[in-house]
mmCIF file of C-alpha atoms in Angstrom:
data_model
loop_
_atom_site.group_PDB
_atom_site.id
_atom_site.type_symbol
_atom_site.label_atom_id
_atom_site.label_comp_id
_atom_site.label_asym_id
_atom_site.label_seq_id
_atom_site.Cartn_x
_atom_site.Cartn_y
_atom_site.Cartn_z
ATOM 1 C CA MET A 1 0.000 0.000 0.000
ATOM 2 C CA GLN A 2 1.384 3.400 -0.959
ATOM 3 C CA MET A 3 0.698 6.772 0.645
ATOM 4 C CA TYR A 4 2.523 10.020 -0.105
ATOM 5 C CA HIS A 5 4.864 8.033 -2.390
ATOM 6 C CA ILE A 6 6.010 5.785 0.468
ATOM 7 C CA ASP A 7 5.250 2.041 0.395
ATOM 8 C CA TYR A 8 3.765 0.491 3.550
ATOM 9 C CA LYS A 9 2.727 -2.957 4.714
ATOM 10 C CA LEU A 10 -0.847 -3.455 5.855
ATOM 11 C CA PRO A 11 -1.506 -4.921 9.295
ATOM 12 C CA LYS A 12 -2.881 -8.441 9.603
ATOM 13 C CA VAL A 13 -6.021 -8.823 11.736
ATOM 14 C CA THR A 14 -7.491 -12.064 13.085
ATOM 15 C CA LEU A 15 -10.783 -12.322 14.946
ATOM 16 C CA LEU A 16 -9.991 -14.340 18.081
ATOM 17 C CA GLN A 17 -13.412 -14.529 19.691
ATOM 18 C CA GLU A 18 -16.934 -13.162 19.556
ATOM 19 C CA SER A 19 -19.453 -13.338 22.388
ATOM 20 C CA GLY A 20 -22.534 -13.434 20.160
ATOM 21 C CA LEU A 21 -25.752 -11.423 20.240
ATOM 22 C CA GLY A 22 -27.777 -13.604 22.579
ATOM 23 C CA VAL A 23 -26.474 -12.064 25.789
ATOM 24 C CA ALA A 24 -27.261 -8.571 24.496
ATOM 25 C CA GLU A 25 -30.829 -9.565 23.664
ATOM 26 C CA ILE A 26 -31.291 -11.129 27.095
ATOM 27 C CA ALA A 27 -30.007 -7.868 28.609
ATOM 28 C CA ALA A 28 -32.492 -5.858 26.544
ATOM 29 C CA ARG A 29 -35.429 -8.121 27.357
ATOM 30 C CA THR A 30 -34.523 -8.028 31.028
ATOM 31 C CA CYS A 31 -35.035 -4.253 30.868
ATOM 32 C CA TYR A 32 -38.493 -4.598 29.321
ATOM 33 C CA ASP A 33 -39.496 -8.013 30.724
ATOM 34 C CA SER A 34 -40.425 -8.970 27.176
ATOM 35 C CA PHE A 35 -38.897 -12.416 26.747
ATOM 36 C CA GLU A 36 -42.121 -13.773 25.258
ATOM 37 C CA ASN A 37 -41.797 -11.407 22.273
ATOM 38 C CA SER A 38 -38.481 -12.814 21.032
ATOM 39 C CA GLU A 39 -38.322 -14.681 17.734
ATOM 40 C CA HIS A 40 -35.898 -17.101 19.420
ATOM 41 C CA ASP A 41 -37.233 -19.932 21.579
ATOM 42 C CA SER A 42 -33.996 -19.941 23.567
ATOM 43 C CA ILE A 43 -34.671 -16.314 24.593
ATOM 44 C CA LYS A 44 -38.390 -16.878 25.237
ATOM 45 C CA ASN A 45 -37.546 -19.650 27.695
ATOM 46 C CA ALA A 46 -34.316 -18.168 29.061
ATOM 47 C CA MET A 47 -35.627 -17.471 32.546
ATOM 48 C CA SER A 48 -36.949 -21.001 33.061
ATOM 49 C CA ASP A 49 -34.822 -23.176 30.775
ATOM 50 C CA MET A 50 -31.474 -21.550 29.944
ATOM 51 C CA ASN A 51 -29.907 -23.044 26.793
ATOM 52 C CA LEU A 52 -26.581 -21.222 26.571
ATOM 53 C CA ALA A 53 -25.433 -23.002 23.410
ATOM 54 C CA GLU A 54 -28.505 -21.827 21.477
ATOM 55 C CA ILE A 55 -28.404 -18.347 23.010
ATOM 56 C CA ASN A 56 -24.746 -17.880 22.053
ATOM 57 C CA ALA A 57 -25.461 -19.112 18.514
ATOM 58 C CA ILE A 58 -28.046 -16.406 17.753
ATOM 59 C CA GLU A 59 -27.163 -14.663 14.500
ATOM 60 C CA ASP A 60 -29.789 -11.923 14.385
ATOM 61 C CA SER A 61 -32.156 -10.069 16.692
ATOM 62 C CA GLU A 62 -35.107 -7.921 15.652
ATOM 63 C CA LEU A 63 -35.087 -6.205 19.043
ATOM 64 C CA LEU A 64 -31.390 -5.279 18.897
ATOM 65 C CA ARG A 65 -31.741 -3.874 15.392
ATOM 66 C CA ASN A 66 -34.776 -1.862 16.475
ATOM 67 C CA LEU A 67 -32.964 -0.507 19.536
ATOM 68 C CA ALA A 68 -29.812 0.293 17.534
ATOM 69 C CA TRP A 69 -31.390 2.036 14.533
ATOM 70 C CA VAL A 70 -34.782 3.319 15.685
ATOM 71 C CA HIS A 71 -34.220 4.219 19.328
ATOM 72 C CA HIS A 72 -30.391 4.528 19.234
ATOM 73 C CA HIS A 73 -30.295 2.684 22.546
ATOM 74 C CA HIS A 74 -26.700 1.466 22.231
ATOM 75 C CA SER A 75 -25.915 0.650 25.851
ATOM 76 C CA ILE A 76 -27.540 -2.766 25.328
ATOM 77 C CA ILE A 77 -25.004 -3.820 22.709
ATOM 78 C CA GLU A 78 -22.153 -3.258 25.158
ATOM 79 C CA HIS A 79 -22.905 -6.821 26.297
ATOM 80 C CA SER A 80 -21.500 -8.181 23.015
ATOM 81 C CA THR A 81 -17.727 -8.234 22.616
ATOM 82 C CA LEU A 82 -15.130 -9.123 20.009
ATOM 83 C CA SER A 83 -11.398 -9.747 20.395
ATOM 84 C CA TYR A 84 -8.850 -9.179 17.632
ATOM 85 C CA LEU A 85 -5.203 -10.142 17.194
ATOM 86 C CA ILE A 86 -3.510 -7.280 15.348
ATOM 87 C CA GLN A 87 -0.096 -7.979 13.818
ATOM 88 C CA GLY A 88 2.133 -5.400 12.214
ATOM 89 C CA THR A 89 0.472 -2.083 12.861
ATOM 90 C CA SER A 90 2.763 0.788 13.897
ATOM 91 C CA ARG A 91 3.661 2.514 17.140
ATOM 92 C CA GLY A 92 2.259 5.643 15.545
ATOM 93 C CA VAL A 93 -1.107 3.885 15.254
ATOM 94 C CA LEU A 94 -0.802 2.576 18.820
ATOM 95 C CA GLN A 95 -0.652 6.133 20.167
ATOM 96 C CA GLU A 96 -3.971 6.961 18.495
ATOM 97 C CA HIS A 97 -5.573 3.568 19.109
ATOM 98 C CA ALA A 98 -4.943 3.777 22.857
ATOM 99 C CA ARG A 99 -7.076 6.922 23.066
ATOM 100 C CA HIS A 100 -10.128 4.679 22.749
ATOM 101 C CA ARG A 101 -10.387 3.953 26.452
ATOM 102 C CA LEU A 102 -13.320 1.527 26.460
ATOM 103 C CA GLN A 103 -11.312 -1.451 25.303
ATOM 104 C CA ALA A 104 -9.021 -4.071 26.726
ATOM 105 C CA ILE A 105 -5.596 -3.861 25.104
ATOM 106 C CA SER A 106 -2.447 -5.967 25.492
ATOM 107 C CA VAL A 107 0.595 -4.867 23.483
ATOM 108 C CA ARG A 108 3.854 -6.593 22.615
ATOM 109 C CA SER A 109 6.421 -5.156 25.028
ATOM 110 C CA THR A 110 9.395 -3.359 23.509
ATOM 111 C CA ARG A 111 11.292 -3.652 26.807
ATOM 112 C CA TYR A 112 11.158 -7.429 26.716
ATOM 113 C CA THR A 113 11.287 -8.174 22.993
ATOM 114 C CA MET A 114 14.020 -6.118 21.342
ATOM 115 C CA SER A 115 16.863 -8.532 22.109
ATOM 116 C CA SER A 116 17.252 -9.612 18.483
ATOM 117 C CA LEU A 117 17.925 -6.068 17.329
ATOM 118 C CA ILE A 118 20.435 -5.435 20.113
ATOM 119 C CA ASN A 119 22.102 -8.786 19.409
ATOM 120 C CA ALA A 120 22.436 -7.757 15.767
ATOM 121 C CA PHE A 121 24.194 -4.551 16.748
ATOM 122 C CA VAL A 122 26.562 -6.280 19.187
ATOM 123 C CA ALA A 123 27.437 -8.895 16.566
ATOM 124 C CA SER A 124 27.929 -6.234 13.887
ATOM 125 C CA LEU A 125 30.834 -4.810 15.891
ATOM 126 C CA GLN A 126 32.787 -7.918 14.853
ATOM 127 C CA ASP A 127 32.204 -7.322 11.143
ATOM 128 C CA SER A 128 34.453 -5.415 8.756
ATOM 129 C CA ASN A 129 31.343 -3.548 7.560
ATOM 130 C CA PRO A 130 29.214 -3.246 10.716
ATOM 131 C CA TYR A 131 26.320 -1.312 9.190
ATOM 132 C CA GLU A 132 25.765 -3.710 6.294
ATOM 133 C CA PHE A 133 25.696 -6.676 8.681
ATOM 134 C CA PHE A 134 23.297 -4.856 10.983
ATOM 135 C CA LYS A 135 21.064 -3.751 8.119
ATOM 136 C CA GLN A 136 20.732 -7.280 6.756
ATOM 137 C CA LYS A 137 19.731 -8.653 10.159
ATOM 138 C CA ILE A 138 17.153 -5.905 10.704
ATOM 139 C CA LEU A 139 15.639 -6.555 7.295
ATOM 140 C CA GLU A 140 15.339 -10.225 8.226
ATOM 141 C CA LEU A 141 13.589 -9.293 11.474
ATOM 142 C CA ASP A 142 10.960 -7.324 9.502
ATOM 143 C CA ILE A 143 10.290 -4.841 12.308
ATOM 144 C CA PHE A 144 8.974 -1.859 10.301
ATOM 145 C CA VAL A 145 5.634 -1.122 8.635
ATOM 146 C CA ILE A 146 7.606 0.593 5.852
ATOM 147 C CA ALA A 147 8.140 -1.405 2.655
ATOM 148 C CA ASP A 148 10.024 1.281 0.704
ATOM 149 C CA GLU A 149 13.678 0.210 0.433
ATOM 150 C CA ASP A 150 15.161 3.705 0.397
ATOM 151 C CA TYR A 151 13.105 4.778 3.416
ATOM 152 C CA LEU A 152 14.000 1.561 5.243
ATOM 153 C CA ASP A 153 17.679 2.319 4.757
ATOM 154 C CA ILE A 154 17.154 5.719 6.416
ATOM 155 C CA GLU A 155 15.283 4.134 9.355
ATOM 156 C CA ILE A 156 17.854 1.400 9.903
ATOM 157 C CA LYS A 157 20.833 3.744 9.546
ATOM 158 C CA ALA A 158 19.314 6.101 12.118
ATOM 159 C CA ILE A 159 18.985 3.240 14.620
ATOM 160 C CA PHE A 160 22.539 2.094 13.907
ATOM 161 C CA ASP A 161 23.896 5.609 14.393
ATOM 162 C CA LYS A 162 22.025 6.054 17.697
ATOM 163 C CA LEU A 163 23.340 2.751 19.022
ATOM 164 C CA SER A 164 26.861 3.544 17.789
ATOM 165 C CA LEU A 165 26.828 6.855 19.650
ATOM 166 C CA GLN A 166 25.557 5.166 22.789
ATOM 167 C CA TYR A 167 28.218 2.451 22.463
ATOM 168 C CA LYS A 168 30.963 5.076 22.305
ATOM 169 C CA LYS A 169 29.616 6.979 25.306
ATOM 170 C CA ASP A 170 28.630 4.083 27.576
ATOM 171 C CA ASN A 171 31.345 1.837 29.003
ATOM 172 C CA GLU A 172 28.640 -0.535 30.233
ATOM 173 C CA PHE A 173 26.874 -0.803 26.873
ATOM 174 C CA ILE A 174 27.670 -4.498 26.363
ATOM 175 C CA SER A 175 26.701 -5.532 29.891
ATOM 176 C CA ASN A 176 23.426 -3.632 29.454
ATOM 177 C CA ALA A 177 22.822 -5.235 26.071
ATOM 178 C CA ILE A 178 23.334 -8.956 26.644
ATOM 179 C CA ALA A 179 22.931 -11.428 29.482
ATOM 180 C CA LYS A 180 25.897 -12.078 31.747
ATOM 181 C CA SER A 181 25.979 -15.718 30.667
ATOM 182 C CA SER A 182 26.482 -14.604 27.033
ATOM 183 C CA LEU A 183 29.491 -12.349 27.618
ATOM 184 C CA GLU A 184 31.899 -15.235 26.959
ATOM 185 C CA TYR A 185 30.617 -15.454 23.377
ATOM 186 C CA LEU A 186 32.340 -12.162 22.576
ATOM 187 C CA GLN A 187 35.707 -13.920 22.825
ATOM 188 C CA THR A 188 34.569 -17.300 21.528
ATOM 189 C CA TYR A 189 33.221 -15.779 18.305
ATOM 190 C CA LYS A 190 35.548 -12.800 17.939
ATOM 191 C CA ASN A 191 35.651 -11.620 14.295
ATOM 192 C CA SER A 192 32.783 -14.034 13.484
ATOM 193 C CA PRO A 193 29.677 -11.850 13.493
ATOM 194 C CA GLN A 194 27.212 -14.441 12.161
ATOM 195 C CA GLU A 195 28.285 -17.079 14.692
ATOM 196 C CA LEU A 196 28.189 -14.507 17.479
ATOM 197 C CA TYR A 197 24.733 -13.354 16.463
ATOM 198 C CA GLN A 198 23.420 -16.910 16.422
ATOM 199 C CA ALA A 199 24.955 -17.669 19.814
ATOM 200 C CA LEU A 200 23.392 -14.539 21.322
ATOM 201 C CA GLN A 201 20.042 -15.423 19.782
ATOM 202 C CA ASN A 202 20.188 -18.916 21.253
ATOM 203 C CA GLY A 203 21.443 -17.730 24.633
ATOM 204 C CA LYS A 204 19.611 -16.278 27.592
ATOM 205 C CA LYS A 205 17.869 -12.994 26.890
ATOM 206 C CA LYS A 206 18.801 -9.890 28.872
ATOM 207 C CA ARG A 207 15.918 -9.013 31.197
ATOM 208 C CA ASN A 208 14.276 -5.673 30.397
ATOM 209 C CA VAL A 209 16.795 -5.135 27.614
ATOM 210 C CA GLY A 210 14.681 -2.321 26.215
ATOM 211 C CA ASP A 211 15.204 -0.125 29.256
ATOM 212 C CA GLY A 212 18.472 1.218 27.896
ATOM 213 C CA PHE A 213 17.578 1.214 24.222
ATOM 214 C CA LYS A 214 13.929 2.191 23.671
ATOM 215 C CA HIS A 215 15.113 5.634 22.576
ATOM 216 C CA ILE A 216 15.885 4.124 19.154
ATOM 217 C CA VAL A 217 12.246 3.197 18.452
ATOM 218 C CA THR A 218 10.354 5.188 15.804
ATOM 219 C CA ASP A 219 6.677 5.522 14.921
ATOM 220 C CA ASN A 220 7.222 3.080 12.031
ATOM 221 C CA TRP A 221 8.172 0.233 14.399
ATOM 222 C CA LYS A 222 5.779 -2.712 14.101
ATOM 223 C CA VAL A 223 3.413 -3.435 16.963
ATOM 224 C CA ASP A 224 1.425 -6.589 17.734
ATOM 225 C CA MET A 225 -1.512 -6.412 20.120
ATOM 226 C CA VAL A 226 -4.731 -8.062 21.221
ATOM 227 C CA VAL A 227 -7.733 -5.782 21.676
ATOM 228 C CA THR A 228 -11.243 -6.470 22.925
ATOM 229 C CA PHE A 229 -14.121 -4.092 22.236
ATOM 230 C CA ASN A 230 -17.766 -4.168 23.144
ATOM 231 C CA ILE A 231 -19.619 -3.362 19.955
ATOM 232 C CA ARG A 232 -20.842 0.025 21.132
ATOM 233 C CA SER A 233 -17.199 1.064 21.537
ATOM 234 C CA LEU A 234 -16.393 -0.673 18.260
ATOM 235 C CA LYS A 235 -19.034 1.475 16.558
ATOM 236 C CA ASN A 236 -17.311 4.582 17.880
ATOM 237 C CA TYR A 237 -13.932 3.245 16.738
ATOM 238 C CA PHE A 238 -15.143 2.487 13.211
ATOM 239 C CA ASP A 239 -17.052 5.778 12.937
ATOM 240 C CA LEU A 240 -13.932 7.778 13.807
ATOM 241 C CA ARG A 241 -11.166 5.666 12.319
ATOM 242 C CA ASP A 242 -12.709 4.288 9.113
ATOM 243 C CA SER A 243 -13.166 7.854 7.983
ATOM 244 C CA GLY A 244 -11.509 10.161 5.498
ATOM 245 C CA ALA A 245 -10.644 12.445 8.410
ATOM 246 C CA ALA A 246 -8.606 9.709 10.142
ATOM 247 C CA TRP A 247 -4.844 9.268 9.782
ATOM 248 C CA PHE A 248 -4.283 6.815 6.942
ATOM 249 C CA GLN A 249 -2.476 4.140 8.978
ATOM 250 C CA ILE A 250 -5.201 3.833 11.610
ATOM 251 C CA ARG A 251 -7.823 3.963 8.848
ATOM 252 C CA TRP A 252 -6.129 0.952 7.256
ATOM 253 C CA LEU A 253 -6.244 -0.838 10.605
ATOM 254 C CA ALA A 254 -9.953 -0.069 11.094
ATOM 255 C CA GLN A 255 -10.679 -1.354 7.599
ATOM 256 C CA GLU A 256 -8.779 -4.588 8.209
ATOM 257 C CA MET A 257 -10.632 -5.052 11.516
ATOM 258 C CA LYS A 258 -13.951 -4.476 9.784
ATOM 259 C CA LYS A 259 -13.123 -7.115 7.161
ATOM 260 C CA VAL A 260 -12.980 -9.849 9.834
ATOM 261 C CA THR A 261 -15.940 -8.574 11.875
ATOM 262 C CA PRO A 262 -19.001 -10.804 11.295
ATOM 263 C CA ALA A 263 -21.887 -9.116 9.500
ATOM 264 C CA LYS A 264 -24.306 -9.781 12.381
ATOM 265 C CA TYR A 265 -22.418 -7.163 14.434
ATOM 266 C CA LEU A 266 -21.824 -4.712 11.586
ATOM 267 C CA ARG A 267 -25.600 -4.673 10.920
ATOM 268 C CA LEU A 268 -26.048 -3.061 14.333
ATOM 269 C CA ILE A 269 -23.290 -0.459 14.124
ATOM 270 C CA ASP A 270 -22.586 0.449 10.486
ATOM 271 C CA LYS A 271 -25.200 1.924 8.135
ATOM 272 C CA LYS A 272 -23.492 0.337 5.138
ATOM 273 C CA TYR A 273 -24.355 -3.094 6.523
ATOM 274 C CA LYS A 274 -27.727 -2.216 8.105
ATOM 275 C CA ASN A 275 -29.803 -4.073 5.532
ATOM 276 C CA GLU A 276 -27.253 -6.678 4.488
ATOM 277 C CA GLU A 277 -28.544 -10.238 4.423
ATOM 278 C CA LEU A 278 -26.787 -12.741 6.645
ATOM 279 C CA ASP A 279 -25.254 -15.831 4.994
#
């Protein structure tokens, strides 16, 4: 995907779970004590003979559609939730995504998971052309949402230069970068950057390695996360983020999320799907 003449990679979104519509209809009918009016036998009999399997399998609800589109009574649909695994969005998107407070969000930790990049830099110090070694390893790690080769070179060189400056200034750089048990590899694989890199990768990871090095991270750094929305909050998210006024990267994310959202939920929150027939 290209924007402003820069090539990007789209995030990958997987729907992990959906709670169904049955609970939301039960919540609505509890408010009105109108179980007998449901088109679903499992809802009609819910108070005397609860069949959770049938309730959770409900694909449509006349009451929920009426409340959503006629009365705009959206609090009821907060009882329905969806969880998504998002892979390969950016830290720039994360900053905007996190502003949507009514969600559960768990994000891949930079502090705990940047060992491979630091290992690549440490190993590159043993190479006759440190930057080229480092660049190749970073490309293999695929840590940026950018796909443009020229732009990637700028991103990677900036990280290399920041780490190089820190290495020159900090006498404890190596001890902060790799686990104590891996220090011996520096002598074992001296002048052998690939073997050193592999040994560091296979060795014990430095705890909280990102503490000393998160300053290198840019907005184009890839982020993986799991998010859970109730569908009222999801409506707000899609209304704001799948919009021409939204920043293009978070708009792409909203569109990818919408692609994997079952139509039975979209019919309640998105006018484009309001009258769409269910499969």
